CSV table of C-alpha atoms and ligand atoms in Angstrom, one decimal:
chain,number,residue,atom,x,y,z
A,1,UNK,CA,0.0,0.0,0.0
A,2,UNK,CA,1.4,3.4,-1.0
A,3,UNK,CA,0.4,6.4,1.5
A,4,UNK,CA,1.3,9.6,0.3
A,5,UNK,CA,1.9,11.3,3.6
A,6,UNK,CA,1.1,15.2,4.8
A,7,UNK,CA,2.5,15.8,7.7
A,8,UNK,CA,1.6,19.3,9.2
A,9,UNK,CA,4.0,18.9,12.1
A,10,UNK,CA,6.9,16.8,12.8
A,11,UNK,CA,5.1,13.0,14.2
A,12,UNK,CA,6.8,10.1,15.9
A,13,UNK,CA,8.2,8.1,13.2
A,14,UNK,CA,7.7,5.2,14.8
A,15,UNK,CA,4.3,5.8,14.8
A,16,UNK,CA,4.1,6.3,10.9
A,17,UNK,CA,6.1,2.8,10.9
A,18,UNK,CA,3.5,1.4,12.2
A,19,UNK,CA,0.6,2.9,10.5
A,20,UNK,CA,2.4,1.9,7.1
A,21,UNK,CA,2.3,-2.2,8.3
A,22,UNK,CA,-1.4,-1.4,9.3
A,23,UNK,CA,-2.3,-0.1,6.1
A,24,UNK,CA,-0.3,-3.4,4.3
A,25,UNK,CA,-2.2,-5.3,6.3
A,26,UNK,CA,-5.5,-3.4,6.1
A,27,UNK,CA,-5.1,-4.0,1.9
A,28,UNK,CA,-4.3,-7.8,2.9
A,29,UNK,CA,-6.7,-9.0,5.0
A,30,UNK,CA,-9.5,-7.3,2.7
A,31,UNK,CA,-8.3,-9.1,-0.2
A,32,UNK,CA,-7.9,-6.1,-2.7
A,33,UNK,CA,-6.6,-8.1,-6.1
A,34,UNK,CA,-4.9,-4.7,-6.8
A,35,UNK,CA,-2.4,-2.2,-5.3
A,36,UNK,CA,-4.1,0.7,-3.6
A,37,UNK,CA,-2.6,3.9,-2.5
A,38,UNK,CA,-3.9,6.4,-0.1
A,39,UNK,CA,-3.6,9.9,1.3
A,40,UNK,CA,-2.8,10.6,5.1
A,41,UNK,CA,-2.6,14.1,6.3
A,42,UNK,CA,-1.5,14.3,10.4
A,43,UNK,CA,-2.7,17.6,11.4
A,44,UNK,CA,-3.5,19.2,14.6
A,45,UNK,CA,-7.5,19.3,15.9
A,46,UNK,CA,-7.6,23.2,14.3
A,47,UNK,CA,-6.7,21.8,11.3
A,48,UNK,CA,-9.2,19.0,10.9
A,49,UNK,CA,-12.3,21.2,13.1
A,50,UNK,CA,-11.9,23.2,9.5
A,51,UNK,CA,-11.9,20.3,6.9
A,52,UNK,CA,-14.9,18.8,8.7
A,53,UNK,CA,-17.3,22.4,8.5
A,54,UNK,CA,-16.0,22.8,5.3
A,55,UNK,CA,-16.4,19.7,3.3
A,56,UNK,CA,-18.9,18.0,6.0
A,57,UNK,CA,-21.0,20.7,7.4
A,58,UNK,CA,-20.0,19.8,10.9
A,59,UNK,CA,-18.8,22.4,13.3
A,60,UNK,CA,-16.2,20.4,16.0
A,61,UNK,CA,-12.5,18.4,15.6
A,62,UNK,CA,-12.9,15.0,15.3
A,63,UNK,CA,-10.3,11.9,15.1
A,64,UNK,CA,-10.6,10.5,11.8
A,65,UNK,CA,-12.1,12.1,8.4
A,66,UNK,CA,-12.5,9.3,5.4
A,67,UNK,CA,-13.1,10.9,1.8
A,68,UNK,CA,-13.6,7.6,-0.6
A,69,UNK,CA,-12.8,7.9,-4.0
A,70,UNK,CA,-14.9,4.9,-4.8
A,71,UNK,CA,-18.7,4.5,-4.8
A,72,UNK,CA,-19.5,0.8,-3.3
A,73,UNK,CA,-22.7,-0.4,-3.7
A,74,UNK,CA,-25.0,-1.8,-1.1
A,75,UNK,CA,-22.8,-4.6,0.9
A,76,UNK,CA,-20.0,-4.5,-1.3
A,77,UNK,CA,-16.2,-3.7,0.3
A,78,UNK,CA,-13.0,-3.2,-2.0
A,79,UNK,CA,-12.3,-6.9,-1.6
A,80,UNK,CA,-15.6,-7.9,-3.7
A,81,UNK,CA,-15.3,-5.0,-6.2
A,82,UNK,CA,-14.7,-6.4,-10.0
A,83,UNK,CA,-11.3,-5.3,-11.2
A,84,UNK,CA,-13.4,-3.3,-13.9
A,85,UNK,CA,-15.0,-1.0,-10.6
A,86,UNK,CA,-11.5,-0.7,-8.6
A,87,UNK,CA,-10.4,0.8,-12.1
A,88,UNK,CA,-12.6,3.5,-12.1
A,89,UNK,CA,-9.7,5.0,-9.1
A,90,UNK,CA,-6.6,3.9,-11.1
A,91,UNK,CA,-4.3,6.2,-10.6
A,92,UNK,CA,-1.4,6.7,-12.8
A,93,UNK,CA,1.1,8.8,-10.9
A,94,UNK,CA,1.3,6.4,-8.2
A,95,UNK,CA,0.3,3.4,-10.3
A,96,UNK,CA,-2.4,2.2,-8.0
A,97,UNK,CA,-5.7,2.4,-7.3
A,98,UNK,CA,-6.5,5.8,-5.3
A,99,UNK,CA,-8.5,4.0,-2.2
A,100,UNK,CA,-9.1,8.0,-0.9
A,101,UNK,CA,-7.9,10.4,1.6
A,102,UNK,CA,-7.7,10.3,5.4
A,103,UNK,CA,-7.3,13.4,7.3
A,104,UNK,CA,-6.7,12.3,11.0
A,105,UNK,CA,-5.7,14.6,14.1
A,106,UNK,CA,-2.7,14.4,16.4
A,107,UNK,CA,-4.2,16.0,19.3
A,108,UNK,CA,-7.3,13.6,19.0
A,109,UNK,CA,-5.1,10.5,18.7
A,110,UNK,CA,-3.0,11.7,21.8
A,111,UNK,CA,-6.3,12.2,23.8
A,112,UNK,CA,-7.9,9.4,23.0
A,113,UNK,CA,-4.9,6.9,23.8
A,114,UNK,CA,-5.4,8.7,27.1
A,115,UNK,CA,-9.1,8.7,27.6
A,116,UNK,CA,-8.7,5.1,26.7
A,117,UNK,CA,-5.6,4.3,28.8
A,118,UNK,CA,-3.9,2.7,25.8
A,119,UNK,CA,-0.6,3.5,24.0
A,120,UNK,CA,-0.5,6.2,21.3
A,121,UNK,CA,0.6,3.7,19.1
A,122,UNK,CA,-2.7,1.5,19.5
A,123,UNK,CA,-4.5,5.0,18.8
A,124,UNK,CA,-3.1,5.9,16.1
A,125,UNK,CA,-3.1,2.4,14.7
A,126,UNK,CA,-6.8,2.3,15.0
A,127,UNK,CA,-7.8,5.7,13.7
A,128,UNK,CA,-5.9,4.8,10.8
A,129,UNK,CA,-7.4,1.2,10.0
A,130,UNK,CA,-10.7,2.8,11.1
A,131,UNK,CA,-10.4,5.7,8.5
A,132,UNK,CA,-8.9,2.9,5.8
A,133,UNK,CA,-12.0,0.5,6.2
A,134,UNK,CA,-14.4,3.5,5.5
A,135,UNK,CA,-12.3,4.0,2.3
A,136,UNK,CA,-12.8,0.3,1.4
A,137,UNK,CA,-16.5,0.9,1.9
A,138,UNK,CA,-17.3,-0.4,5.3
A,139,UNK,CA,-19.8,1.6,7.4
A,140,UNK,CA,-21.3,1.9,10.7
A,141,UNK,CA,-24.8,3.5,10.1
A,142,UNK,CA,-26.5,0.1,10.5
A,143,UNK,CA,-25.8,-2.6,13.4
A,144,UNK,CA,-25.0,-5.7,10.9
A,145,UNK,CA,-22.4,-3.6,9.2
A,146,UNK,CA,-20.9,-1.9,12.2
A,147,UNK,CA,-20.7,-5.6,13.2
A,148,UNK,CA,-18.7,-6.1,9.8
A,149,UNK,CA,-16.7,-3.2,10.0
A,150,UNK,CA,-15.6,-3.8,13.6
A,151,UNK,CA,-14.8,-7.2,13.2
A,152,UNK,CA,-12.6,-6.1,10.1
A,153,UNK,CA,-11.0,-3.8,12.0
A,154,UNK,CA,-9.8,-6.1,15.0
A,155,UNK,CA,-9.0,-8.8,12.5
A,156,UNK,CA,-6.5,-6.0,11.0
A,157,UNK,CA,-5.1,-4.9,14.3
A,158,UNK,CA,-4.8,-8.4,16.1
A,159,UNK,CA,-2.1,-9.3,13.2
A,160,UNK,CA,0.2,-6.5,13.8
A,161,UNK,CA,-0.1,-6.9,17.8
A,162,UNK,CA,-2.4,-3.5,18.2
A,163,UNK,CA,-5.9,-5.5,18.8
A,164,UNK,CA,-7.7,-3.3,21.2
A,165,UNK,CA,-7.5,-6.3,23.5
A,166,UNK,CA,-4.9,-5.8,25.8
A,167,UNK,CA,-4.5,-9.1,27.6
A,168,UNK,CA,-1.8,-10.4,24.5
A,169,UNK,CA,-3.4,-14.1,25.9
A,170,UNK,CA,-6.6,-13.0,24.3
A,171,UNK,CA,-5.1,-12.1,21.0
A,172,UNK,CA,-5.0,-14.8,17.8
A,173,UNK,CA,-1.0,-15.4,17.0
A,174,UNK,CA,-0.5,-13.4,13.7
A,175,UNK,CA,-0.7,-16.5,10.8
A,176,UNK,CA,2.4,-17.3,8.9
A,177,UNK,CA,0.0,-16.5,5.6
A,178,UNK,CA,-0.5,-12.5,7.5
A,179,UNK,CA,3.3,-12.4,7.8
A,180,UNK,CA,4.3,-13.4,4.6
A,181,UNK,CA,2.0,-11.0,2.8
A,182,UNK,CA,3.4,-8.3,5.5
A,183,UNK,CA,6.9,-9.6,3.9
A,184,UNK,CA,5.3,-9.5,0.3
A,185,UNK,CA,4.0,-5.7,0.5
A,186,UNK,CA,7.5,-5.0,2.1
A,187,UNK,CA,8.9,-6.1,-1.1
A,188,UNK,CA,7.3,-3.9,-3.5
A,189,UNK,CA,8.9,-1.1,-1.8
A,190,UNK,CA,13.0,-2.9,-2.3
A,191,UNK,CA,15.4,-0.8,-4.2
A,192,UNK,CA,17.3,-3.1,-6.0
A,193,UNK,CA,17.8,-1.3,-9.0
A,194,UNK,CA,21.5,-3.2,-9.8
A,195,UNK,CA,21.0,-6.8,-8.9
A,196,UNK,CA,17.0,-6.6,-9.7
A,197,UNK,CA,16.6,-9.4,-6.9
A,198,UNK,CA,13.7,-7.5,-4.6
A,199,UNK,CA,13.6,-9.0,-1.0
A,200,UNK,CA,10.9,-8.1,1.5
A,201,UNK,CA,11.1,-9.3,5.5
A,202,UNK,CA,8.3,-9.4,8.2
A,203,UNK,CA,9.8,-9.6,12.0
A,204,UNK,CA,6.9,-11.0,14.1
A,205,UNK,CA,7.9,-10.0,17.8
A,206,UNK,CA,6.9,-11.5,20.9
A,207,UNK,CA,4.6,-9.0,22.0
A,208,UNK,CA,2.4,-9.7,18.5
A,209,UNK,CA,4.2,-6.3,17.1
A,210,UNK,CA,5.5,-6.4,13.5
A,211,UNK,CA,8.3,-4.6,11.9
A,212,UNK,CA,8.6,-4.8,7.7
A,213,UNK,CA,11.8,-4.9,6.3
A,214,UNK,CA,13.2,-4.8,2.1
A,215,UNK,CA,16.5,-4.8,0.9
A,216,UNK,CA,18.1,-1.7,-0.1
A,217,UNK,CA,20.6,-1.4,-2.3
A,218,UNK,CA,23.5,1.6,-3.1
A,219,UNK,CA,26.0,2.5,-6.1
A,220,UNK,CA,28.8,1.8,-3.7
A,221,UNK,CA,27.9,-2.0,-3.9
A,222,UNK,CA,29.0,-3.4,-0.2
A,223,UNK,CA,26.9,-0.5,1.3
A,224,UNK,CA,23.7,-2.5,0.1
A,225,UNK,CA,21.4,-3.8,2.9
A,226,UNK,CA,19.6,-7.1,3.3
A,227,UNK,CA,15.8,-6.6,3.8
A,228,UNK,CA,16.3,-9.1,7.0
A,229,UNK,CA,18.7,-6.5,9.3
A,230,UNK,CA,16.6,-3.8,7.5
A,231,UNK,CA,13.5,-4.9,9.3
A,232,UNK,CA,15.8,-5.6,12.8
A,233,UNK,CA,17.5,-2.6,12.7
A,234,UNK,CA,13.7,-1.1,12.6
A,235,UNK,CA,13.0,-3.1,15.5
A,236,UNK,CA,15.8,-2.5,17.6
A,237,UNK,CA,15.5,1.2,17.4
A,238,UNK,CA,12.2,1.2,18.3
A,239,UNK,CA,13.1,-0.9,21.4
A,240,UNK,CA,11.9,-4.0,20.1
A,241,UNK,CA,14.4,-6.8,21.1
A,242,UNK,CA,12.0,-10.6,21.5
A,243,UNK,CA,11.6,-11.9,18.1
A,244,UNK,CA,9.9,-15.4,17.4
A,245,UNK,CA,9.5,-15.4,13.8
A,246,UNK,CA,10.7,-13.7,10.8
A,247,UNK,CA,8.9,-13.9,6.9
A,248,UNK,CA,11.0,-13.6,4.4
A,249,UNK,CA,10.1,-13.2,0.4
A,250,UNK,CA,11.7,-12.3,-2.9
A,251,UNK,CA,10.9,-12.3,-6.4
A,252,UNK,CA,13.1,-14.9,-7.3
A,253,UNK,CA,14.6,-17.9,-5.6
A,254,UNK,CA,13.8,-19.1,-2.2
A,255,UNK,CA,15.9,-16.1,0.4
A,256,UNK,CA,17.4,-17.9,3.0
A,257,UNK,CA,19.4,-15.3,5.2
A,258,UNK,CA,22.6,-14.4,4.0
A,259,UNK,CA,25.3,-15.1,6.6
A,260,UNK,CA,25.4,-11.3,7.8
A,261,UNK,CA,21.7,-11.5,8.5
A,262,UNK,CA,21.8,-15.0,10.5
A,263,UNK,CA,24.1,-13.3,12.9
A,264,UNK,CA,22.7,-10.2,13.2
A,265,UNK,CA,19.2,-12.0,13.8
A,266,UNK,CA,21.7,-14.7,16.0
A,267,UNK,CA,22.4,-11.5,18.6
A,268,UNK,CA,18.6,-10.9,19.8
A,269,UNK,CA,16.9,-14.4,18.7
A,270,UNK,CA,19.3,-17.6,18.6
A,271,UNK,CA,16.1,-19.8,18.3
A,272,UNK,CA,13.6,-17.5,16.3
A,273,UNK,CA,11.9,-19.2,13.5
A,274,UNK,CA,13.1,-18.2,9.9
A,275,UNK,CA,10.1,-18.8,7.1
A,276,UNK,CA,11.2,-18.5,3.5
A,277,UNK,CA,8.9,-18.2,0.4
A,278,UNK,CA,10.4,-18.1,-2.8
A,279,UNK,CA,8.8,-16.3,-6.2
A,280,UNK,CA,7.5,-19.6,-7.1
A,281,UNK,CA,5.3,-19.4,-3.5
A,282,UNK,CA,7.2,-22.7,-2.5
A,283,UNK,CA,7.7,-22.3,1.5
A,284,UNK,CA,10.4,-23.6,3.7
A,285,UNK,CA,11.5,-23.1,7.3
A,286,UNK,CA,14.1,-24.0,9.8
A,287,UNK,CA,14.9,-22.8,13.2
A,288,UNK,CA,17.9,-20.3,13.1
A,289,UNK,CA,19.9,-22.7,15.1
A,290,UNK,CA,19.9,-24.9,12.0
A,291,UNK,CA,21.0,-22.6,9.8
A,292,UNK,CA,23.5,-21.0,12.3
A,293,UNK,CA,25.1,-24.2,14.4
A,294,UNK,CA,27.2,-23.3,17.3
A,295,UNK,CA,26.7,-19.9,16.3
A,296,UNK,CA,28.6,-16.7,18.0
A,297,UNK,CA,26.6,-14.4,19.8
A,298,UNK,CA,26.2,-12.5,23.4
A,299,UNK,CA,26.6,-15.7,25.7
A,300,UNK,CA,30.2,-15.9,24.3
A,301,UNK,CA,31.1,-12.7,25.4
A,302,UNK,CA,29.2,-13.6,29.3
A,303,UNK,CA,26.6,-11.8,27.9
B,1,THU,N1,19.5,-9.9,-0.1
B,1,THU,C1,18.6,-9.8,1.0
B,1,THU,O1,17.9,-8.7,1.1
B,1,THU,N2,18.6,-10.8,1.9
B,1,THU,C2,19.3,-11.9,1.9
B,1,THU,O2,19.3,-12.7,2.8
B,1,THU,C3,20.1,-12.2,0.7
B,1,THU,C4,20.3,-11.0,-0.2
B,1,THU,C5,19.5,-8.8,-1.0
B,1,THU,C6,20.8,-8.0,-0.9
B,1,THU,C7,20.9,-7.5,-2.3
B,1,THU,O3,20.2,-6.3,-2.4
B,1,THU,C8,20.2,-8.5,-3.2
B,1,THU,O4,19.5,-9.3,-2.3
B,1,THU,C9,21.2,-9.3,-4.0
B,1,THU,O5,22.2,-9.8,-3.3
């Protein structure tokens, strides 16, 4: 999923991280057979009070404001459109379909997480995958499809950790199929422009939380980076350290770790579990320990 981003002020980056895997997954989990893009302006509750009297008639701030380019008819989400309808938002620039724009507030996301007594990052996580299902044509005007559209939404949020429950015990483990297509929509955004082989990584963490990862590569060849330590490295600096699983795709043969990436995942996750999918969708996986025996890490150095 490509969001083209306005940010009115500076915004935790961790927290557009994260609303970038939500909106991957939002496209996932709904099934869209084509790649959507969207529009995300962060702006302050001035900001948004304006947009909603002027385009909506409505004189307050709110959280979330959803403007859907496409018309859905009666019952019908993104997921069930016919390629023919989703084509009627193609757009060329970004060379995707144009789900809409979502207009969400700051201040209402840092109140709410507090109203709520949940993190920022759950907020903001919800506001966006509440603003995206609008744009996918889910509703809440009627009881059976605020049923739908809340149960979309928690789908969406249990597989990148943020379900509104907070009890992790009470949350579904995030499938190996949700983590590989995390790893897949991680891949369209590679820059391999000199060896063309596009690699995309999703690092399942143990508190549900995932962190997307492609390979990146530079004219100065060595400098290139694996998608694997891209998606660590992601982690790490935003404090994540417990991994138990990482996805890993490419479009062409089956991407088991390069050495550089089984010890960097070797320092913070000796055992995790490494799951490969090739371009031909043929799947594999071992245990890091198998593909890194009597590895060197932290508990040589008494660590
Ligand atoms: N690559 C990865 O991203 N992960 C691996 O484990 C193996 C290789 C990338 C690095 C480079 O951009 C391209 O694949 C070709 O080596």
């Amino acid at each position: 999923m490509k969001i083209l981003w306005q940010m009115d002020q500076p915004v935790d980056p961790g927290l557009t991280t994260l609303m970038q895997t939500a909106a991957d997954c939002a496209v996932l989990t709904e099934g869209v057979a084509q790649p959507c893009a969207v529009s995300v302006r962060l702006c302050d509750d001035e900001a948004i009070h304006a947009i909603n009297r002027d385009y909506r008639q409505v004189d307050r701030a709110t959280d979330v404001l959803s403007f859907p380019l496409l018309a859905y008819p009666k019952g019908k989400t993104a997921g069930s459109l016919s390629r023919h309808a989703l084509a009627q938002a193609w757009d060329d620039e970004t060379n995707a379909v144009m789900l809409g724009d979502l207009v969400i507030s700051v201040d209402h996301i840092a109140a709410q997480a507090e109203a709520y007594g949940h993190s920022v990052a759950r907020e903001a996580a919800f506001l966006l995958v509440h603003g995206l299902c609008h744009l996918m044509g889910y509703d809440h005007m009627e009881e059976d499809e605020q049923r739908r559209m809340r149960t979309m939404e928690e789908k969406i949020l249990n597989q990148i950790g943020m379900s509104r429950e907070e009890n992790a015990e009470g949350m579904e483990p995030v499938s190996d199929e949700a983590l590989l297509g995390l790893a897949r929509a991680a891949m369209e955004r590679a820059y391999a422009p000199y060896s063309e082989f596009s690699v995309g990584a999703a690092l399942l963490c143990e508190d549900g939380r995932v962190f997307q990862g492609c390979n990146i590569e530079n004219a100065s060849y060595p400098l290139s980076n694996c998608a694997e330590r891209t998606a660590v490295f992601k982690a790490v600096s935003e404090g994540e350290k417990s991994f138990t699983t990482i996805a890993i795709t490419s479009n062409g043969s089956t991407p088991w770790p390069c050495g550089a990436c089984r010890q960097v995942l070797n320092e913070f996750a000796p055992s995790i579990r490494v799951l490969v999918e090739g371009a031909d969708g043929v799947r594999d996986e071992l245990p890091l320990s198998a593909l890194l025996p009597h590895g060197f890490g932290p508990k040589d150095l008494g660590k």
